[in-house]
Tab-separated table of C-alpha atoms in Angstrom:
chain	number	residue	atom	x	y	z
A	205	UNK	CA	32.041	142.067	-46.887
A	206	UNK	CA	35.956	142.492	-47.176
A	207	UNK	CA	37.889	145.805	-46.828
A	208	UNK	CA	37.446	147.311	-50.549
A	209	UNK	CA	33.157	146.810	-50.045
A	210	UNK	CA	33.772	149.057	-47.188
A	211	UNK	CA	36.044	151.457	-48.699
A	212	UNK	CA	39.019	150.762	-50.884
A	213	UNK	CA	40.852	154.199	-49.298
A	214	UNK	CA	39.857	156.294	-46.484
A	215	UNK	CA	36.783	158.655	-47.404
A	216	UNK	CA	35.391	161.246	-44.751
A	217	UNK	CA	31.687	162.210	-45.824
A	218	UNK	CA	30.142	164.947	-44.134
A	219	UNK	CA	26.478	166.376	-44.725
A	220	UNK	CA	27.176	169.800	-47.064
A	221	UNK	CA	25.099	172.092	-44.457
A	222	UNK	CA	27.214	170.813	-42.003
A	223	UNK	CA	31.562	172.000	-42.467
A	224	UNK	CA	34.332	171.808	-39.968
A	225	UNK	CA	35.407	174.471	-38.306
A	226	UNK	CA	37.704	176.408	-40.085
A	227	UNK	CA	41.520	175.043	-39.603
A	228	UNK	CA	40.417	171.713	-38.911
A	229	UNK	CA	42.902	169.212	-39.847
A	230	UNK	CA	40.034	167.254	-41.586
A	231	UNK	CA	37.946	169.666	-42.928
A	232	UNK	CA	40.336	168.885	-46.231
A	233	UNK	CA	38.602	165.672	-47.290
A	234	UNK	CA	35.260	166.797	-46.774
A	235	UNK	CA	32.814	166.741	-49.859
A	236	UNK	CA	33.794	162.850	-50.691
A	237	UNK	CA	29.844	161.740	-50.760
A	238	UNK	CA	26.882	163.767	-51.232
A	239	UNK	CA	24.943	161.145	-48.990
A	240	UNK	CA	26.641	160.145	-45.826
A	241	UNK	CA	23.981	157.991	-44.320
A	242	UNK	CA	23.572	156.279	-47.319
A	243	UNK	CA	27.060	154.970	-47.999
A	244	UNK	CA	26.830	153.878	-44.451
A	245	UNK	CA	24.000	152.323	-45.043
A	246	UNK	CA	25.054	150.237	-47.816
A	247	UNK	CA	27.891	149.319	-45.496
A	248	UNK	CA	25.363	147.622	-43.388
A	249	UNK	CA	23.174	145.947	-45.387
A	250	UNK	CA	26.242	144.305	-47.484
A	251	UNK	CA	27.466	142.766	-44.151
A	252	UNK	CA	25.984	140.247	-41.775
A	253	UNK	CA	28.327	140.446	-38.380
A	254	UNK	CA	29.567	143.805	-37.191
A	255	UNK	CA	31.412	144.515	-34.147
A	256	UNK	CA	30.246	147.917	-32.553
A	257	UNK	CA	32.601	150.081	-30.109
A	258	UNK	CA	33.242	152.956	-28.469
A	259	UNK	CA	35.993	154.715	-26.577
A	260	UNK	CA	37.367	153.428	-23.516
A	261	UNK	CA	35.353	154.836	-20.492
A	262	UNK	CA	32.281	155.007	-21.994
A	263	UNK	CA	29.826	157.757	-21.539
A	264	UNK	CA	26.437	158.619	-21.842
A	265	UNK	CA	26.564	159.182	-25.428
A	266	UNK	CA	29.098	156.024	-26.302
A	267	UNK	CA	27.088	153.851	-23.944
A	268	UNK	CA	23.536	155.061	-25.665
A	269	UNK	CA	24.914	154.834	-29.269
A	270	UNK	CA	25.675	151.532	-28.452
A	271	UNK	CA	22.602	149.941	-28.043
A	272	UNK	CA	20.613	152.090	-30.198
A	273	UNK	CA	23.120	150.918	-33.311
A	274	UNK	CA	22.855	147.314	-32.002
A	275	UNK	CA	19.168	147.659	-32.205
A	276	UNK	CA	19.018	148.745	-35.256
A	277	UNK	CA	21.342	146.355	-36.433
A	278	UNK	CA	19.165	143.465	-34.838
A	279	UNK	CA	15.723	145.192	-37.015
A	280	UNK	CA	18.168	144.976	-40.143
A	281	UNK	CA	18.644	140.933	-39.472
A	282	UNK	CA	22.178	141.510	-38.754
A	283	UNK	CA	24.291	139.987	-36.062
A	284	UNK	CA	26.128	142.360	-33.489
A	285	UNK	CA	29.133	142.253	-30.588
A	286	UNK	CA	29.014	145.520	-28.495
A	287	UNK	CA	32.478	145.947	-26.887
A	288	UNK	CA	33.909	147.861	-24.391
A	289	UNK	CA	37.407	148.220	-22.893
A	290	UNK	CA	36.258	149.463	-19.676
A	291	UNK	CA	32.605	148.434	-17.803
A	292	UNK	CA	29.162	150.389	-18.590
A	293	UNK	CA	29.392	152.737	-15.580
A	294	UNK	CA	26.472	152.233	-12.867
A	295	UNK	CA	23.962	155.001	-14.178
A	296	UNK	CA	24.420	153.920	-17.311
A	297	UNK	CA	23.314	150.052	-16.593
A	298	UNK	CA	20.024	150.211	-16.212
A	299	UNK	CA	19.584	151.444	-19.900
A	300	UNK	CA	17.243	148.892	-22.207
A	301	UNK	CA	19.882	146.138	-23.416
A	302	UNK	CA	22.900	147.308	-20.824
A	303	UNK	CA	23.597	143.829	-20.114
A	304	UNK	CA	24.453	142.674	-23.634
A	305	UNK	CA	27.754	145.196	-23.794
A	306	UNK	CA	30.798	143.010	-23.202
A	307	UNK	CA	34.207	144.365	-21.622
A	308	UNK	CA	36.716	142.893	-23.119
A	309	UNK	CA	40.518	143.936	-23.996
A	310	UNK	CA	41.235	141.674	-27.377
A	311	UNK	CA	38.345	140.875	-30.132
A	312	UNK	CA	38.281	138.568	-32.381
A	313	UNK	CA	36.858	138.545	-35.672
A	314	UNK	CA	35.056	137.360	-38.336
A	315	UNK	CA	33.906	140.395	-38.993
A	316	UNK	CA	32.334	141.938	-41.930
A	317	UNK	CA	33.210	145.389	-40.439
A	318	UNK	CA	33.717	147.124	-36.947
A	319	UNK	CA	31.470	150.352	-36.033
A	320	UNK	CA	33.606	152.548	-34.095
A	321	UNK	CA	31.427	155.489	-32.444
A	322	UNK	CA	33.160	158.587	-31.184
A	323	UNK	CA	36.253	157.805	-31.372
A	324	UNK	CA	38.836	160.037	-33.204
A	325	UNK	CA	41.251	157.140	-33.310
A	326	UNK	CA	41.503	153.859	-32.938
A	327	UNK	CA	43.453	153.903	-30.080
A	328	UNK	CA	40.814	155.269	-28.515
A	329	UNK	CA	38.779	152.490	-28.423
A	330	UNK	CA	41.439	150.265	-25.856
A	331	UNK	CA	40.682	147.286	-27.571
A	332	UNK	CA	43.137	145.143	-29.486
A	333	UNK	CA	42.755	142.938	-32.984
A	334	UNK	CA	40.443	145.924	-34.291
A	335	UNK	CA	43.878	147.406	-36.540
A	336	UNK	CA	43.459	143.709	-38.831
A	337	UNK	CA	39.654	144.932	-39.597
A	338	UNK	CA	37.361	146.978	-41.942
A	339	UNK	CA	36.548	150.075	-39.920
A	340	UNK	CA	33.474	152.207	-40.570
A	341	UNK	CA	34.011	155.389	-38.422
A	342	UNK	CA	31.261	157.167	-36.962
A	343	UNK	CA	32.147	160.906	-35.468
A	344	UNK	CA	30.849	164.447	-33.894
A	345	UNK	CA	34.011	165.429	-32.045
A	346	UNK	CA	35.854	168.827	-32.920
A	347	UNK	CA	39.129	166.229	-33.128
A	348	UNK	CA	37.905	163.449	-35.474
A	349	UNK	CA	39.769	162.385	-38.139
A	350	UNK	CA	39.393	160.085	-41.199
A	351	UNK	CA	41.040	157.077	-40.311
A	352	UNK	CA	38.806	154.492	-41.173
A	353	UNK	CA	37.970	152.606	-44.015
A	354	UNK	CA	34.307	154.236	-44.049
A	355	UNK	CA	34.124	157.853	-42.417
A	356	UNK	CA	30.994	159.921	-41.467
A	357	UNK	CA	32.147	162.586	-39.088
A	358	UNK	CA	29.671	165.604	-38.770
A	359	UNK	CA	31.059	167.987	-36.508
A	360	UNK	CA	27.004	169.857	-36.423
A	361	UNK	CA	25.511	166.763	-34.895
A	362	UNK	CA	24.523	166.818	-30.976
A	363	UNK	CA	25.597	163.846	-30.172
A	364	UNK	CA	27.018	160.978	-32.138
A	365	UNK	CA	23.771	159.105	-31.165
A	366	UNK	CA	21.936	161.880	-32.978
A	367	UNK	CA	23.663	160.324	-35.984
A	368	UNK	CA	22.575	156.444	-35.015
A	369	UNK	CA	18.965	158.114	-35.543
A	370	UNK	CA	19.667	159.456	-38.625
A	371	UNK	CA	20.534	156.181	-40.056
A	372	UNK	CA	17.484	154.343	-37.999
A	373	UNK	CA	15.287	157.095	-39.539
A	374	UNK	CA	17.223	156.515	-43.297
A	375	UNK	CA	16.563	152.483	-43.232
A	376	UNK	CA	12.891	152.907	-42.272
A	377	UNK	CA	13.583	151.039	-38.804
A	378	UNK	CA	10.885	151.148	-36.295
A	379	UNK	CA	12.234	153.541	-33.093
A	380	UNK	CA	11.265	151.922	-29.875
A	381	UNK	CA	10.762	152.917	-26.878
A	382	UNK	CA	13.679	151.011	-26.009
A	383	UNK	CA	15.972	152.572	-28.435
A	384	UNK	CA	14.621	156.109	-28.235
A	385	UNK	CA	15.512	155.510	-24.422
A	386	UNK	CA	19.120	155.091	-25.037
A	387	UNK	CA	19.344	157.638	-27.994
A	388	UNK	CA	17.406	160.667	-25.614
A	389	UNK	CA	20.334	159.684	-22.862
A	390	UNK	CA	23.443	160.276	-25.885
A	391	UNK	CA	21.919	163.737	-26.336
A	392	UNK	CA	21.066	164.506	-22.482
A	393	UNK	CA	24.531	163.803	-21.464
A	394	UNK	CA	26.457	164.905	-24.164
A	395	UNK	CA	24.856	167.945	-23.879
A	396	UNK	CA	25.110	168.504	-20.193
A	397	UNK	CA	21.270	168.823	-19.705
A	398	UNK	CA	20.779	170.927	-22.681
A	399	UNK	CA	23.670	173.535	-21.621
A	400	UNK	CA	26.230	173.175	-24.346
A	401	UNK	CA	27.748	171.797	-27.308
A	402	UNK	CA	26.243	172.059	-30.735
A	403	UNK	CA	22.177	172.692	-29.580
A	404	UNK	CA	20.172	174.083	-32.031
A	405	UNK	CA	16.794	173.792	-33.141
A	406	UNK	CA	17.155	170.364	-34.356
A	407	UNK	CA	18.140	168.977	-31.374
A	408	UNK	CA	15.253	169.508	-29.707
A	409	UNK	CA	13.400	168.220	-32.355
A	410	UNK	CA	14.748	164.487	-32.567
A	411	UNK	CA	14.304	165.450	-28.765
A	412	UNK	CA	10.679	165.753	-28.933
A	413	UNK	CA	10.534	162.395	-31.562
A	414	UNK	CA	11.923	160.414	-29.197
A	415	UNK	CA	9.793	161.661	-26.470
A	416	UNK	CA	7.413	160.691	-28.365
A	417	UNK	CA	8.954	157.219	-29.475
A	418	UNK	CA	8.526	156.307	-25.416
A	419	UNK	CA	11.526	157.848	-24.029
A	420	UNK	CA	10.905	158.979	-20.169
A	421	UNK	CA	12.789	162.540	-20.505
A	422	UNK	CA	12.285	163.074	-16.511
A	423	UNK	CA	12.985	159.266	-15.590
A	424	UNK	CA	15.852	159.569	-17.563
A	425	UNK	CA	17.427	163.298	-16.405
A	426	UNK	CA	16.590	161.596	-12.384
A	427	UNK	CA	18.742	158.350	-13.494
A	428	UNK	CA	21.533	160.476	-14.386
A	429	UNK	CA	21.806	163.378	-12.931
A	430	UNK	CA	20.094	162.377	-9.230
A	431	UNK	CA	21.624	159.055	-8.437
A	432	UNK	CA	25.331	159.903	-7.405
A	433	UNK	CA	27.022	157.288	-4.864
A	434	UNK	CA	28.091	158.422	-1.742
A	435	UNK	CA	32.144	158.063	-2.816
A	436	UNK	CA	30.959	160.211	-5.390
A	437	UNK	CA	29.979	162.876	-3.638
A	438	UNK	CA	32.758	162.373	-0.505
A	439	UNK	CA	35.532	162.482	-3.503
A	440	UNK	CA	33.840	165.805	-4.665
A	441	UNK	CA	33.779	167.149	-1.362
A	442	UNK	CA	37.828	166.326	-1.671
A	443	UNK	CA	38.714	167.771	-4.844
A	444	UNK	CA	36.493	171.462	-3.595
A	445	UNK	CA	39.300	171.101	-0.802
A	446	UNK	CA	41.701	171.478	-3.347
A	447	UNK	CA	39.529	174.036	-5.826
A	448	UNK	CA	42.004	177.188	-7.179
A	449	UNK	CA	40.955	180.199	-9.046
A	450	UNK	CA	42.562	182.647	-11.477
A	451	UNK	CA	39.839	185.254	-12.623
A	452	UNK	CA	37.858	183.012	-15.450
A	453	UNK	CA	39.872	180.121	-15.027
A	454	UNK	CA	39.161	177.623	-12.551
A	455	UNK	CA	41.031	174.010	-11.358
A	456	UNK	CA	40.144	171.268	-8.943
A	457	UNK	CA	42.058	167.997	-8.301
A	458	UNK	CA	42.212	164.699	-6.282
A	459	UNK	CA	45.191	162.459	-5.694
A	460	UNK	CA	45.159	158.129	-5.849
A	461	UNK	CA	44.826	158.679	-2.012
A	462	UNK	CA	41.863	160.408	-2.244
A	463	UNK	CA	40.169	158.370	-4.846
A	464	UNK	CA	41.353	155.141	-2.310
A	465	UNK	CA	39.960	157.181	0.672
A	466	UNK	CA	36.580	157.554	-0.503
A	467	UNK	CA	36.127	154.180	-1.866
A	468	UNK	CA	35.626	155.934	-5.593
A	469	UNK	CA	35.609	154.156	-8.399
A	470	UNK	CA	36.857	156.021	-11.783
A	471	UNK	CA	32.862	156.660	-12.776
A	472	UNK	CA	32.568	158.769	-9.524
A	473	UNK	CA	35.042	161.337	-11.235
A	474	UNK	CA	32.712	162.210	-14.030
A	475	UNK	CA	30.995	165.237	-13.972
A	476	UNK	CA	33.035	167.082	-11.140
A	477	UNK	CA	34.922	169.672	-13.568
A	478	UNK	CA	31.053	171.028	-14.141
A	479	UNK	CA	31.298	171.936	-10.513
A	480	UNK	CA	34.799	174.429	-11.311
A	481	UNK	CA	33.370	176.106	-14.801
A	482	UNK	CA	29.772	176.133	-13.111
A	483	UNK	CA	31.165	178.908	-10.620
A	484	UNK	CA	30.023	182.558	-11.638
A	485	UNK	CA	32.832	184.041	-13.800
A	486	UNK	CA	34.555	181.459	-14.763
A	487	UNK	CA	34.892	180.307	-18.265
A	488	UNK	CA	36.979	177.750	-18.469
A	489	UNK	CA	38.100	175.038	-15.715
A	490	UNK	CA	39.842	171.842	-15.399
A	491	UNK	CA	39.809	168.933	-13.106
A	492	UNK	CA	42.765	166.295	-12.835
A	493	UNK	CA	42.667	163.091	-11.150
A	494	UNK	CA	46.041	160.795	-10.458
A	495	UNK	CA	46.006	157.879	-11.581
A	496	UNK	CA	47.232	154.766	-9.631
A	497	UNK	CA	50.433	154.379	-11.802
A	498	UNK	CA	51.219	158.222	-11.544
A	499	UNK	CA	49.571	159.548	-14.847
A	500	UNK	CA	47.381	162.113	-14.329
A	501	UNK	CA	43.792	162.210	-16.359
A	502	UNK	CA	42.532	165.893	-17.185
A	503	UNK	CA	39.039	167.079	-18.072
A	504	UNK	CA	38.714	170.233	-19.339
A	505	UNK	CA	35.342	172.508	-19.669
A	506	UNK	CA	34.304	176.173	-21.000
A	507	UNK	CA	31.321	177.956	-21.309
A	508	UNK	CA	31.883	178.780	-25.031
A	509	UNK	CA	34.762	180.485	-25.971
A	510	UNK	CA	37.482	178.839	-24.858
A	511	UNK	CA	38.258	176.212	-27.202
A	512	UNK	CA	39.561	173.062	-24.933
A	513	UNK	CA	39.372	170.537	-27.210
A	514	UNK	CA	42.209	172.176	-29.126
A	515	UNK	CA	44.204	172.693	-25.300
A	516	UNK	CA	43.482	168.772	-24.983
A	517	UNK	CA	44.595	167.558	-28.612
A	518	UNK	CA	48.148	169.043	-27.747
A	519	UNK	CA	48.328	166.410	-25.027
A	520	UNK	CA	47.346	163.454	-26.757
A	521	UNK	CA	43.447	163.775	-25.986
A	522	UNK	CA	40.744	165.330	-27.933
A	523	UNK	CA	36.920	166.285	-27.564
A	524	UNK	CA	34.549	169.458	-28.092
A	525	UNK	CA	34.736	172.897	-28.428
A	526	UNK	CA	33.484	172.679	-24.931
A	527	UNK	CA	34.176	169.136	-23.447
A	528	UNK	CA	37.260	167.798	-23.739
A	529	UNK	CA	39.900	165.364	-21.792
A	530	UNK	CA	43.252	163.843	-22.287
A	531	UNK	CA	46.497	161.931	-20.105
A	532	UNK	CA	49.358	163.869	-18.780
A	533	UNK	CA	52.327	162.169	-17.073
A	534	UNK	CA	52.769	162.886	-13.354
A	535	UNK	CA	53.459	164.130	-11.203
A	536	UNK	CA	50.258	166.309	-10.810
A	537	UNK	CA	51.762	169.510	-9.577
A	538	UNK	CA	53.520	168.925	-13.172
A	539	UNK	CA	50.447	168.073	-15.259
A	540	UNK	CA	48.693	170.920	-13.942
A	541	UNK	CA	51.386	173.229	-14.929
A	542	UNK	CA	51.491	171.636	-18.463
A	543	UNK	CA	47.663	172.124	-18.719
A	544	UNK	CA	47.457	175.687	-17.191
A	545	UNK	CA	50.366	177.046	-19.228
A	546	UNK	CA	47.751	176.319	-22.166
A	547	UNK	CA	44.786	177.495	-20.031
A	548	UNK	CA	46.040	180.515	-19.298
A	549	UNK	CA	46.889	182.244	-22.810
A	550	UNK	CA	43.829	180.502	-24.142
A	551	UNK	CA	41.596	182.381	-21.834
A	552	UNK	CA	43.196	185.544	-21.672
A	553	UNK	CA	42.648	185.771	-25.674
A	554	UNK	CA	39.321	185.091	-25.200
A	555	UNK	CA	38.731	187.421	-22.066
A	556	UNK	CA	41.858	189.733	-22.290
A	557	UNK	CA	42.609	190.833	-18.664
A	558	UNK	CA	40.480	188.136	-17.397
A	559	UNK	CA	43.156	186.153	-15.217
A	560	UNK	CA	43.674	189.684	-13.358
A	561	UNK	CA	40.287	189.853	-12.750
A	562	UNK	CA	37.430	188.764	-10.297
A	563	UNK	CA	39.894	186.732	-8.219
């Protein structure tokens, strides 16, 4: 399959029920296909060897996606490299078919096509050679953009693995209990446990289906959510040391020497900004972490109405409405300032008077 049976020009196709947010930069070329997971589908079944990736520093929902698209791709009779630029963090390894991502910097083709999931660039991915090849981009972030050859970005969806179901669903593939193992973790953790991001009804419908398909929801909540490493928790217990507050706005950081004092690896940073925006009152928080050559990584987190994937797309990064990271250059007390001088006004339009208050 060469470029033009993907698509001759980028195309974004987006379900009708399901728009942008209003003054989204791609909300323009919605509309270009009635059927989303059918184009994508065609896609598929015109190809024989696909490449599937994610962004660098895979999570839950990247790692999940994954596997459940390289399954499906295996039911189709289709051949599949899963690629990472970074390792499958710990608690995500034990997932059906872990062992078959590959980290790698550079791929190399043939390919038919390469299935980029949640990423809302390219360069997202970390991995060079994919620029020279047919892209079929597959998106739920607040930030995506059309850039690939094929687009299906639905800003509605979950999780972007709630979208790998779709098309399992669409070309009558058989959902496994290994598969609905790996999609039930992209919603879980791109969710937060059920606590944010676009839930609805529907969501805990393809829930309950792959429930039923064999996934073990408490098994799998106990995997991820009970299993921290003790660096983990000894680099949390560092960047509370550090924890600041300004009425509804909240930050935390660590330093290289911290994350070298507690033996943490980068995976052990994941999930500590929840601890900031989980404090009573606070709406919005950020955690920053240096970075051994001086950059300084940023996640950012609201309860709702503090948009921080728009705070986050300023520097570089992107995300969700409520989720959302990006890479500042150092030094931290800098970054922080960069990222709170955004914070701030961001909050205090949402909450006016709220950075005077509850201190």
């Amino acid at each position: 399959m060469d470029r033009t049976q993907v698509n001759s020009k980028p195309e974004l196709l987006s379900d009708e029920s399901r728009q942008p947010p209003a003054g989204d930069p791609a909300g323009t070329a919605v509309g270009a296909s009635d059927n989303p997971v059918a184009a994508v589908l065609d896609a598929l079944r015109n190809g024989e060897k696909f490449l599937v990736c994610s962004h660098s520093r895979p999570d839950g929902d990247a790692v999940g996606s994954m596997l459940a698209m390289g399954m499906l791709l295996e039911q189709m009779g289709k051949r599949a490299d899963l690629v990472t630029a970074d390792r499958v963090p710990t608690i995500y390894r034990g997932l059906p078919g872990a062992e078959s991502i590959r980290h790698a910097l550079r791929v190399h083709g043939p390919y038919d096509a390469v299935i980029l999931l949640e990423c809302d660039g390219i360069e997202r991915a970390q991995l060079r050679g994919l620029e020279c090849l047919s892209l079929i981009n597959i998106d739920h972030h607040l930030t995506g953009r059309p850039y690939g050859h094929l687009n299906w970005i639905d800003y509605g969806a979950a999780s972007v693995g709630e979208l790998v179901y779709r098309l399992v669903i669409a070309a009558g593939a058989t959902v496994t209990a290994e598969m609905a193992t790996c999609l039930y973790t992209t919603l879980l953790t791109d969710t937060g446990g059920f606590t944010y991001g676009s839930i609805k009804e529907t969501t805990f419908q393809v829930a309950s289906e792959l429930v039923h398909a064999g996934a073990d929801p408490v098994g799998i909540a106990r995997d991820i959510f009970y299993s921290a490493t003790t660096s983990k928790v000894l680099l949390l217990g560092a960047a509370l040391t550090n924890l600041k507050r300004e009425g509804r706005l909240a930050w935390l950081w660590v330093t290289h020497q911290d994350m070298v004092r507690t033996c943490a690896a980068e995976e052990d940073c994941e999930g500590i900004v929840n601890v900031g925006v989980g404090i009573a009152g606070v709406e919005a928080a950020v955690f920053l972490r240096e970075l051994p050559e001086k950059r300084i990584r940023a996640s950012l987190r609201s309860k709702g109405k503090v948009n921080v994937a728009r705070i986050a797309e300023q520097f570089g990064g992107g995300g969700h409405g409520n989720a959302a990271g990006c890479t500042l250059d150092g030094p931290i007390g800098r970054a922080m300032e960069q990222i709170l001088n955004e914070l701030r006004p961001a909050v205090n339009e949402a909450f006016p008077g709220a950075l005077q208050a509850l201190k």
